């Protein structure tokens, strides 16, 4: 369904992703994990065609997203759903209007047909009956489920999830994780989930990709990741503060940064 070849993304002098080669299998849940700043969200945005790579390729159904026309890119995006980290609901619209939004924007369906679809999607996420509520009246977990329903509205082939359980209580996080797994199985869609939640990620994944400093350091089935003898993988899974993965990614000496302002010339003694 999706693959990358020598994918690299830089921001100034910082290399966010470095020579990434991966495959996302159709009809499965692929979970991308890693610590903050490891390149997870950047990779997700590249896979979804929301960013252009510095070099390398992202193939969606054998079409390179970096080389297709803008028109074709928009056409391919209609096959994709997205659940953003902070839900990204439109605050001026009701729950019903948020879920109906992509249908109203991209189809010519009759209002009765749209009503049926919205009702079905809200039933999938357990929120039928909340159609007239506003986003400000929803809990974090409910907002995520509304965003999930909106992501499913166009019956996409692929749905991307950016930190779907972030900021949720354990029960709400469990509900969202179960919805992702169950919906993937029932609809045979392809799900790509970015998360730093180790338990949730390993519970729902068919395939796991673990990033560190913009590189893939491990991938495979959840059991393979759990049993990895790579100390970086074990440190991340166990959440240990000390290990081969450092807290700081600074490349300059702390004392030098304190004593010499950027742009100033060092005076020789």
PDB file of C-alpha atoms in Angstrom:
ATOM      1  CA  UNK A   1       0.000   0.000   0.000  1.00  0.00           C
ATOM      2  CA  UNK A   2       2.670   2.503   1.077  1.00  0.00           C
ATOM      3  CA  UNK A   3       6.456   2.383   0.910  1.00  0.00           C
ATOM      4  CA  UNK A   4       9.379   4.756   1.150  1.00  0.00           C
ATOM      5  CA  UNK A   5      12.803   4.680  -0.473  1.00  0.00           C
ATOM      6  CA  UNK A   6      15.827   6.521   0.964  1.00  0.00           C
ATOM      7  CA  UNK A   7      13.424   9.041   2.516  1.00  0.00           C
ATOM      8  CA  UNK A   8      15.180  12.027   4.069  1.00  0.00           C
ATOM      9  CA  UNK A   9      13.832  15.259   5.554  1.00  0.00           C
ATOM     10  CA  UNK A  10      15.920  18.119   6.888  1.00  0.00           C
ATOM     11  CA  UNK A  11      14.994  21.372   8.595  1.00  0.00           C
ATOM     12  CA  UNK A  12      17.943  23.714   8.241  1.00  0.00           C
ATOM     13  CA  UNK A  13      20.941  21.777   9.556  1.00  0.00           C
ATOM     14  CA  UNK A  14      18.816  19.286  11.499  1.00  0.00           C
ATOM     15  CA  UNK A  15      18.122  15.958   9.821  1.00  0.00           C
ATOM     16  CA  UNK A  16      14.665  14.918  11.057  1.00  0.00           C
ATOM     17  CA  UNK A  17      14.613  11.714   8.983  1.00  0.00           C
ATOM     18  CA  UNK A  18      17.627   9.942   7.535  1.00  0.00           C
ATOM     19  CA  UNK A  19      17.403   7.342   4.741  1.00  0.00           C
ATOM     20  CA  UNK A  20      14.108   5.719   5.762  1.00  0.00           C
ATOM     21  CA  UNK A  21      13.050   2.566   3.898  1.00  0.00           C
ATOM     22  CA  UNK A  22       9.796   0.996   5.033  1.00  0.00           C
ATOM     23  CA  UNK A  23       6.670  -0.797   3.859  1.00  0.00           C
ATOM     24  CA  UNK A  24       3.135  -0.343   5.202  1.00  0.00           C
ATOM     25  CA  UNK A  25       1.150  -3.458   4.474  1.00  0.00           C
ATOM     26  CA  UNK A  26      -2.437  -3.229   3.253  1.00  0.00           C
ATOM     27  CA  UNK A  27      -5.165  -4.102   5.762  1.00  0.00           C
ATOM     28  CA  UNK A  28      -2.850  -3.984   8.783  1.00  0.00           C
ATOM     29  CA  UNK A  29      -2.117  -1.684  11.707  1.00  0.00           C
ATOM     30  CA  UNK A  30       1.406  -0.317  11.395  1.00  0.00           C
ATOM     31  CA  UNK A  31       2.580   1.464  14.536  1.00  0.00           C
ATOM     32  CA  UNK A  32       5.441   3.964  14.409  1.00  0.00           C
ATOM     33  CA  UNK A  33       6.963   4.522  17.848  1.00  0.00           C
ATOM     34  CA  UNK A  34       9.816   6.561  19.249  1.00  0.00           C
ATOM     35  CA  UNK A  35      10.610   9.257  21.756  1.00  0.00           C
ATOM     36  CA  UNK A  36       9.899  12.962  21.374  1.00  0.00           C
ATOM     37  CA  UNK A  37      11.919  14.393  18.505  1.00  0.00           C
ATOM     38  CA  UNK A  38      12.587  11.007  16.903  1.00  0.00           C
ATOM     39  CA  UNK A  39      10.842  12.000  13.659  1.00  0.00           C
ATOM     40  CA  UNK A  40       7.506  10.191  14.079  1.00  0.00           C
ATOM     41  CA  UNK A  41       5.145  13.033  13.150  1.00  0.00           C
ATOM     42  CA  UNK A  42       7.421  14.227  10.354  1.00  0.00           C
ATOM     43  CA  UNK A  43       7.332  10.721   8.881  1.00  0.00           C
ATOM     44  CA  UNK A  44       3.547  10.591   9.198  1.00  0.00           C
ATOM     45  CA  UNK A  45       3.159  13.930   7.407  1.00  0.00           C
ATOM     46  CA  UNK A  46       5.393  12.713   4.593  1.00  0.00           C
ATOM     47  CA  UNK A  47       3.449   9.465   4.244  1.00  0.00           C
ATOM     48  CA  UNK A  48       0.208  11.462   4.069  1.00  0.00           C
ATOM     49  CA  UNK A  49       1.576  13.824   1.432  1.00  0.00           C
ATOM     50  CA  UNK A  50       1.386  16.841   3.741  1.00  0.00           C
ATOM     51  CA  UNK A  51       5.144  17.450   3.498  1.00  0.00           C
ATOM     52  CA  UNK A  52       7.628  17.147   0.629  1.00  0.00           C
ATOM     53  CA  UNK A  53      10.777  15.108   1.287  1.00  0.00           C
ATOM     54  CA  UNK A  54      14.200  16.697   1.013  1.00  0.00           C
ATOM     55  CA  UNK A  55      15.239  13.593  -0.907  1.00  0.00           C
ATOM     56  CA  UNK A  56      13.929  10.097  -1.506  1.00  0.00           C
ATOM     57  CA  UNK A  57      10.446   8.892  -2.347  1.00  0.00           C
ATOM     58  CA  UNK A  58       7.072   8.102  -0.783  1.00  0.00           C
ATOM     59  CA  UNK A  59       4.979   5.713  -2.848  1.00  0.00           C
ATOM     60  CA  UNK A  60       1.218   5.478  -2.397  1.00  0.00           C
ATOM     61  CA  UNK A  61      -0.175   2.653  -4.528  1.00  0.00           C
ATOM     62  CA  UNK A  62       2.939   2.868  -6.748  1.00  0.00           C
ATOM     63  CA  UNK A  63       2.683   6.638  -7.256  1.00  0.00           C
ATOM     64  CA  UNK A  64       5.470   8.842  -5.909  1.00  0.00           C
ATOM     65  CA  UNK A  65       3.766  11.604  -3.903  1.00  0.00           C
ATOM     66  CA  UNK A  66       6.724  13.933  -4.444  1.00  0.00           C
ATOM     67  CA  UNK A  67       6.379  13.731  -8.223  1.00  0.00           C
ATOM     68  CA  UNK A  68       2.642  13.672  -8.922  1.00  0.00           C
ATOM     69  CA  UNK A  69       0.814  16.853  -9.919  1.00  0.00           C
ATOM     70  CA  UNK A  70      -0.976  18.919  -7.308  1.00  0.00           C
ATOM     71  CA  UNK A  71      -4.311  17.835  -8.800  1.00  0.00           C
ATOM     72  CA  UNK A  72      -3.381  14.162  -8.566  1.00  0.00           C
ATOM     73  CA  UNK A  73      -2.098  14.649  -5.011  1.00  0.00           C
ATOM     74  CA  UNK A  74      -5.515  16.037  -4.013  1.00  0.00           C
ATOM     75  CA  UNK A  75      -7.204  13.067  -5.684  1.00  0.00           C
ATOM     76  CA  UNK A  76      -5.036  10.630  -3.741  1.00  0.00           C
ATOM     77  CA  UNK A  77      -5.738  12.464  -0.485  1.00  0.00           C
ATOM     78  CA  UNK A  78      -9.432  11.636  -0.905  1.00  0.00           C
ATOM     79  CA  UNK A  79      -8.443   8.020  -0.283  1.00  0.00           C
ATOM     80  CA  UNK A  80      -6.878   8.978   3.055  1.00  0.00           C
ATOM     81  CA  UNK A  81      -8.286   9.870   6.481  1.00  0.00           C
ATOM     82  CA  UNK A  82      -6.399  11.672   9.239  1.00  0.00           C
ATOM     83  CA  UNK A  83      -6.860  11.862  12.990  1.00  0.00           C
ATOM     84  CA  UNK A  84      -4.718  14.726  14.268  1.00  0.00           C
ATOM     85  CA  UNK A  85      -3.040  14.750  17.677  1.00  0.00           C
ATOM     86  CA  UNK A  86      -5.356  17.425  19.108  1.00  0.00           C
ATOM     87  CA  UNK A  87      -8.447  16.255  17.143  1.00  0.00           C
ATOM     88  CA  UNK A  88      -8.573  19.499  15.080  1.00  0.00           C
ATOM     89  CA  UNK A  89     -12.363  19.755  15.239  1.00  0.00           C
ATOM     90  CA  UNK A  90     -13.915  22.926  13.842  1.00  0.00           C
ATOM     91  CA  UNK A  91     -15.092  24.739  16.957  1.00  0.00           C
ATOM     92  CA  UNK A  92     -17.923  26.605  15.224  1.00  0.00           C
ATOM     93  CA  UNK A  93     -19.531  23.386  13.946  1.00  0.00           C
ATOM     94  CA  UNK A  94     -21.572  20.776  15.785  1.00  0.00           C
ATOM     95  CA  UNK A  95     -20.482  17.148  16.083  1.00  0.00           C
ATOM     96  CA  UNK A  96     -22.760  16.279  13.148  1.00  0.00           C
ATOM     97  CA  UNK A  97     -21.396  19.116  11.010  1.00  0.00           C
ATOM     98  CA  UNK A  98     -17.788  18.159  11.773  1.00  0.00           C
ATOM     99  CA  UNK A  99     -18.311  14.572  10.632  1.00  0.00           C
ATOM    100  CA  UNK A 100     -20.318  15.686   7.591  1.00  0.00           C
ATOM    101  CA  UNK A 101     -17.723  18.300   6.606  1.00  0.00           C
ATOM    102  CA  UNK A 102     -15.588  16.154   4.222  1.00  0.00           C
ATOM    103  CA  UNK A 103     -18.740  14.734   2.607  1.00  0.00           C
ATOM    104  CA  UNK A 104     -20.124  18.218   1.982  1.00  0.00           C
ATOM    105  CA  UNK A 105     -16.774  19.452   0.665  1.00  0.00           C
ATOM    106  CA  UNK A 106     -15.839  16.578  -1.616  1.00  0.00           C
ATOM    107  CA  UNK A 107     -19.054  14.888  -2.752  1.00  0.00           C
ATOM    108  CA  UNK A 108     -22.379  15.761  -4.342  1.00  0.00           C
ATOM    109  CA  UNK A 109     -24.321  13.347  -2.165  1.00  0.00           C
ATOM    110  CA  UNK A 110     -27.893  14.128  -1.204  1.00  0.00           C
ATOM    111  CA  UNK A 111     -28.375  15.462   2.335  1.00  0.00           C
ATOM    112  CA  UNK A 112     -30.353  12.342   3.304  1.00  0.00           C
ATOM    113  CA  UNK A 113     -27.480  10.118   2.183  1.00  0.00           C
ATOM    114  CA  UNK A 114     -24.990  12.253   4.133  1.00  0.00           C
ATOM    115  CA  UNK A 115     -27.246  12.006   7.187  1.00  0.00           C
ATOM    116  CA  UNK A 116     -27.198   8.208   6.914  1.00  0.00           C
ATOM    117  CA  UNK A 117     -23.411   8.100   6.577  1.00  0.00           C
ATOM    118  CA  UNK A 118     -22.839  10.451   9.516  1.00  0.00           C
ATOM    119  CA  UNK A 119     -25.210   8.431  11.683  1.00  0.00           C
ATOM    120  CA  UNK A 120     -23.362   5.229  10.775  1.00  0.00           C
ATOM    121  CA  UNK A 121     -19.943   6.712  11.535  1.00  0.00           C
ATOM    122  CA  UNK A 122     -21.069   8.117  14.891  1.00  0.00           C
ATOM    123  CA  UNK A 123     -22.542   4.723  15.754  1.00  0.00           C
ATOM    124  CA  UNK A 124     -19.143   3.150  14.983  1.00  0.00           C
ATOM    125  CA  UNK A 125     -17.469   5.361  17.586  1.00  0.00           C
ATOM    126  CA  UNK A 126     -20.286   5.145  20.132  1.00  0.00           C
ATOM    127  CA  UNK A 127     -21.466   8.769  19.852  1.00  0.00           C
ATOM    128  CA  UNK A 128     -24.826   8.539  18.124  1.00  0.00           C
ATOM    129  CA  UNK A 129     -27.126  10.936  19.967  1.00  0.00           C
ATOM    130  CA  UNK A 130     -24.428  13.600  20.435  1.00  0.00           C
ATOM    131  CA  UNK A 131     -24.904  15.151  16.992  1.00  0.00           C
ATOM    132  CA  UNK A 132     -25.869  18.640  18.196  1.00  0.00           C
ATOM    133  CA  UNK A 133     -23.155  19.062  20.792  1.00  0.00           C
ATOM    134  CA  UNK A 134     -20.328  21.549  20.192  1.00  0.00           C
ATOM    135  CA  UNK A 135     -16.629  20.604  20.449  1.00  0.00           C
ATOM    136  CA  UNK A 136     -16.272  22.779  23.559  1.00  0.00           C
ATOM    137  CA  UNK A 137     -18.838  20.553  25.309  1.00  0.00           C
ATOM    138  CA  UNK A 138     -16.904  17.333  24.662  1.00  0.00           C
ATOM    139  CA  UNK A 139     -14.338  15.567  26.799  1.00  0.00           C
ATOM    140  CA  UNK A 140     -10.928  14.832  25.283  1.00  0.00           C
ATOM    141  CA  UNK A 141     -11.863  11.230  24.608  1.00  0.00           C
ATOM    142  CA  UNK A 142     -15.161  12.176  22.979  1.00  0.00           C
ATOM    143  CA  UNK A 143     -13.424  14.763  20.778  1.00  0.00           C
ATOM    144  CA  UNK A 144     -10.974  12.088  19.602  1.00  0.00           C
ATOM    145  CA  UNK A 145     -13.869   9.796  18.717  1.00  0.00           C
ATOM    146  CA  UNK A 146     -15.618  12.537  16.751  1.00  0.00           C
ATOM    147  CA  UNK A 147     -12.358  13.168  14.882  1.00  0.00           C
ATOM    148  CA  UNK A 148     -12.150   9.413  14.258  1.00  0.00           C
ATOM    149  CA  UNK A 149     -15.669   9.400  12.807  1.00  0.00           C
ATOM    150  CA  UNK A 150     -14.757  12.341  10.555  1.00  0.00           C
ATOM    151  CA  UNK A 151     -11.620  10.513   9.391  1.00  0.00           C
ATOM    152  CA  UNK A 152     -13.821   7.533   8.403  1.00  0.00           C
ATOM    153  CA  UNK A 153     -16.512   9.591   6.681  1.00  0.00           C
ATOM    154  CA  UNK A 154     -15.161   9.106   3.143  1.00  0.00           C
ATOM    155  CA  UNK A 155     -14.478   5.375   3.690  1.00  0.00           C
ATOM    156  CA  UNK A 156     -10.731   5.873   3.146  1.00  0.00           C
ATOM    157  CA  UNK A 157      -8.285   3.158   2.156  1.00  0.00           C
ATOM    158  CA  UNK A 158      -5.759   4.452   4.687  1.00  0.00           C
ATOM    159  CA  UNK A 159      -6.188   6.300   7.981  1.00  0.00           C
ATOM    160  CA  UNK A 160      -3.292   8.057   9.706  1.00  0.00           C
ATOM    161  CA  UNK A 161      -3.394   8.529  13.479  1.00  0.00           C
ATOM    162  CA  UNK A 162      -1.084  11.070  15.129  1.00  0.00           C
ATOM    163  CA  UNK A 163      -0.767  10.295  18.863  1.00  0.00           C
ATOM    164  CA  UNK A 164      -4.400   9.084  19.135  1.00  0.00           C
ATOM    165  CA  UNK A 165      -4.181   8.344  22.878  1.00  0.00           C
ATOM    166  CA  UNK A 166      -2.175  11.435  23.881  1.00  0.00           C
ATOM    167  CA  UNK A 167      -3.684  13.321  26.826  1.00  0.00           C
ATOM    168  CA  UNK A 168      -6.404  10.746  27.487  1.00  0.00           C
ATOM    169  CA  UNK A 169      -7.205   8.858  30.670  1.00  0.00           C
ATOM    170  CA  UNK A 170      -6.472   5.089  30.582  1.00  0.00           C
ATOM    171  CA  UNK A 171     -10.090   4.113  29.822  1.00  0.00           C
ATOM    172  CA  UNK A 172     -10.484   6.630  26.969  1.00  0.00           C
ATOM    173  CA  UNK A 173      -7.080   5.618  25.600  1.00  0.00           C
ATOM    174  CA  UNK A 174      -8.176   1.986  25.686  1.00  0.00           C
ATOM    175  CA  UNK A 175     -11.406   2.831  23.847  1.00  0.00           C
ATOM    176  CA  UNK A 176      -9.532   4.641  21.070  1.00  0.00           C
ATOM    177  CA  UNK A 177      -6.989   1.826  20.737  1.00  0.00           C
ATOM    178  CA  UNK A 178      -9.767  -0.766  20.513  1.00  0.00           C
ATOM    179  CA  UNK A 179     -11.616   1.311  17.911  1.00  0.00           C
ATOM    180  CA  UNK A 180      -8.511   1.517  15.736  1.00  0.00           C
ATOM    181  CA  UNK A 181      -7.927  -2.235  15.886  1.00  0.00           C
ATOM    182  CA  UNK A 182     -11.559  -3.267  15.447  1.00  0.00           C
ATOM    183  CA  UNK A 183     -12.238  -0.820  12.613  1.00  0.00           C
ATOM    184  CA  UNK A 184      -9.107  -1.944  10.757  1.00  0.00           C
ATOM    185  CA  UNK A 185     -10.159  -5.582  11.021  1.00  0.00           C
ATOM    186  CA  UNK A 186     -13.825  -5.025  10.102  1.00  0.00           C
ATOM    187  CA  UNK A 187     -13.326  -2.604   7.219  1.00  0.00           C
ATOM    188  CA  UNK A 188      -9.951  -3.978   6.022  1.00  0.00           C
ATOM    189  CA  UNK A 189      -8.586  -0.463   5.870  1.00  0.00           C
ATOM    190  CA  UNK A 190      -4.911   0.262   6.436  1.00  0.00           C
ATOM    191  CA  UNK A 191      -4.007   2.081   9.651  1.00  0.00           C
ATOM    192  CA  UNK A 192      -0.767   3.936  10.381  1.00  0.00           C
ATOM    193  CA  UNK A 193      -0.470   4.960  14.026  1.00  0.00           C
ATOM    194  CA  UNK A 194       2.197   7.281  15.428  1.00  0.00           C
ATOM    195  CA  UNK A 195       2.525   7.008  19.203  1.00  0.00           C
ATOM    196  CA  UNK A 196       4.921   7.083  22.129  1.00  0.00           C
ATOM    197  CA  UNK A 197       2.443   4.978  24.144  1.00  0.00           C
ATOM    198  CA  UNK A 198       4.311   1.673  24.240  1.00  0.00           C
ATOM    199  CA  UNK A 199       1.508  -0.453  25.684  1.00  0.00           C
ATOM    200  CA  UNK A 200      -1.175   0.842  23.317  1.00  0.00           C
ATOM    201  CA  UNK A 201       1.146   0.593  20.329  1.00  0.00           C
ATOM    202  CA  UNK A 202       2.229  -2.982  20.979  1.00  0.00           C
ATOM    203  CA  UNK A 203      -1.334  -4.081  21.825  1.00  0.00           C
ATOM    204  CA  UNK A 204      -2.872  -3.045  18.494  1.00  0.00           C
ATOM    205  CA  UNK A 205       0.048  -3.378  16.063  1.00  0.00           C
ATOM    206  CA  UNK A 206       0.487  -5.944  13.345  1.00  0.00           C
ATOM    207  CA  UNK A 207       3.833  -4.353  12.498  1.00  0.00           C
ATOM    208  CA  UNK A 208       5.984  -1.980  14.575  1.00  0.00           C
ATOM    209  CA  UNK A 209       8.588   0.534  13.404  1.00  0.00           C
ATOM    210  CA  UNK A 210      10.784   2.116  16.073  1.00  0.00           C
ATOM    211  CA  UNK A 211      12.572   5.393  15.333  1.00  0.00           C
ATOM    212  CA  UNK A 212      15.496   7.067  17.053  1.00  0.00           C
ATOM    213  CA  UNK A 213      17.057  10.326  15.843  1.00  0.00           C
ATOM    214  CA  UNK A 214      15.419  10.021  12.446  1.00  0.00           C
ATOM    215  CA  UNK A 215      16.509   6.436  11.784  1.00  0.00           C
ATOM    216  CA  UNK A 216      14.719   3.089  11.977  1.00  0.00           C
ATOM    217  CA  UNK A 217      16.441   1.116  14.737  1.00  0.00           C
ATOM    218  CA  UNK A 218      14.009  -1.813  14.889  1.00  0.00           C
ATOM    219  CA  UNK A 219      10.944  -3.158  13.132  1.00  0.00           C
ATOM    220  CA  UNK A 220       8.835  -6.277  13.113  1.00  0.00           C
ATOM    221  CA  UNK A 221       5.950  -7.880  14.929  1.00  0.00           C
ATOM    222  CA  UNK A 222       5.243  -6.742  18.517  1.00  0.00           C
ATOM    223  CA  UNK A 223       6.837  -9.899  19.926  1.00  0.00           C
ATOM    224  CA  UNK A 224      10.008  -9.245  17.946  1.00  0.00           C
ATOM    225  CA  UNK A 225      10.235  -5.722  19.361  1.00  0.00           C
ATOM    226  CA  UNK A 226       9.587  -6.877  22.930  1.00  0.00           C
ATOM    227  CA  UNK A 227      12.338  -9.490  22.691  1.00  0.00           C
ATOM    228  CA  UNK A 228      14.880  -7.273  20.938  1.00  0.00           C
ATOM    229  CA  UNK A 229      18.392  -7.357  22.399  1.00  0.00           C
ATOM    230  CA  UNK A 230      19.089  -3.790  21.192  1.00  0.00           C
ATOM    231  CA  UNK A 231      19.655  -1.741  24.394  1.00  0.00           C
ATOM    232  CA  UNK A 232      18.042   1.315  22.746  1.00  0.00           C
ATOM    233  CA  UNK A 233      14.862  -0.641  22.092  1.00  0.00           C
ATOM    234  CA  UNK A 234      14.754  -2.019  25.633  1.00  0.00           C
ATOM    235  CA  UNK A 235      15.355   1.429  27.135  1.00  0.00           C
ATOM    236  CA  UNK A 236      12.421   2.851  25.176  1.00  0.00           C
ATOM    237  CA  UNK A 237      10.058  -0.030  25.945  1.00  0.00           C
ATOM    238  CA  UNK A 238      10.888   0.020  29.652  1.00  0.00           C
ATOM    239  CA  UNK A 239      10.884   3.835  29.865  1.00  0.00           C
ATOM    240  CA  UNK A 240      14.271   3.979  31.568  1.00  0.00           C
ATOM    241  CA  UNK A 241      15.740   7.509  31.859  1.00  0.00           C
ATOM    242  CA  UNK A 242      19.317   6.263  31.656  1.00  0.00           C
ATOM    243  CA  UNK A 243      20.736   4.315  28.740  1.00  0.00           C
ATOM    244  CA  UNK A 244      22.099   4.682  25.226  1.00  0.00           C
ATOM    245  CA  UNK A 245      19.333   7.115  24.252  1.00  0.00           C
ATOM    246  CA  UNK A 246      20.372  10.457  25.791  1.00  0.00           C
ATOM    247  CA  UNK A 247      17.993  13.065  27.167  1.00  0.00           C
ATOM    248  CA  UNK A 248      19.735  15.877  25.256  1.00  0.00           C
ATOM    249  CA  UNK A 249      20.373  15.972  21.507  1.00  0.00           C
ATOM    250  CA  UNK A 250      22.653  19.011  21.666  1.00  0.00           C
ATOM    251  CA  UNK A 251      25.760  18.764  19.506  1.00  0.00           C
ATOM    252  CA  UNK A 252      27.666  21.657  21.109  1.00  0.00           C
ATOM    253  CA  UNK A 253      29.264  21.990  24.526  1.00  0.00           C
ATOM    254  CA  UNK A 254      26.964  23.553  27.127  1.00  0.00           C
ATOM    255  CA  UNK A 255      29.741  25.819  28.490  1.00  0.00           C
ATOM    256  CA  UNK A 256      30.523  27.107  24.998  1.00  0.00           C
ATOM    257  CA  UNK A 257      26.872  28.001  24.411  1.00  0.00           C
ATOM    258  CA  UNK A 258      26.739  29.822  27.759  1.00  0.00           C
ATOM    259  CA  UNK A 259      29.863  31.856  27.217  1.00  0.00           C
ATOM    260  CA  UNK A 260      29.676  32.634  23.512  1.00  0.00           C
ATOM    261  CA  UNK A 261      26.588  34.211  21.968  1.00  0.00           C
ATOM    262  CA  UNK A 262      25.639  33.136  18.433  1.00  0.00           C
ATOM    263  CA  UNK A 263      27.133  35.433  15.823  1.00  0.00           C
ATOM    264  CA  UNK A 264      29.812  36.828  18.154  1.00  0.00           C
ATOM    265  CA  UNK A 265      33.471  36.464  17.324  1.00  0.00           C
ATOM    266  CA  UNK A 266      35.573  34.728  19.977  1.00  0.00           C
ATOM    267  CA  UNK A 267      38.495  36.922  21.012  1.00  0.00           C
ATOM    268  CA  UNK A 268      41.780  35.110  21.224  1.00  0.00           C
ATOM    269  CA  UNK A 269      43.691  35.622  24.474  1.00  0.00           C
TER     270      UNK A 269
END
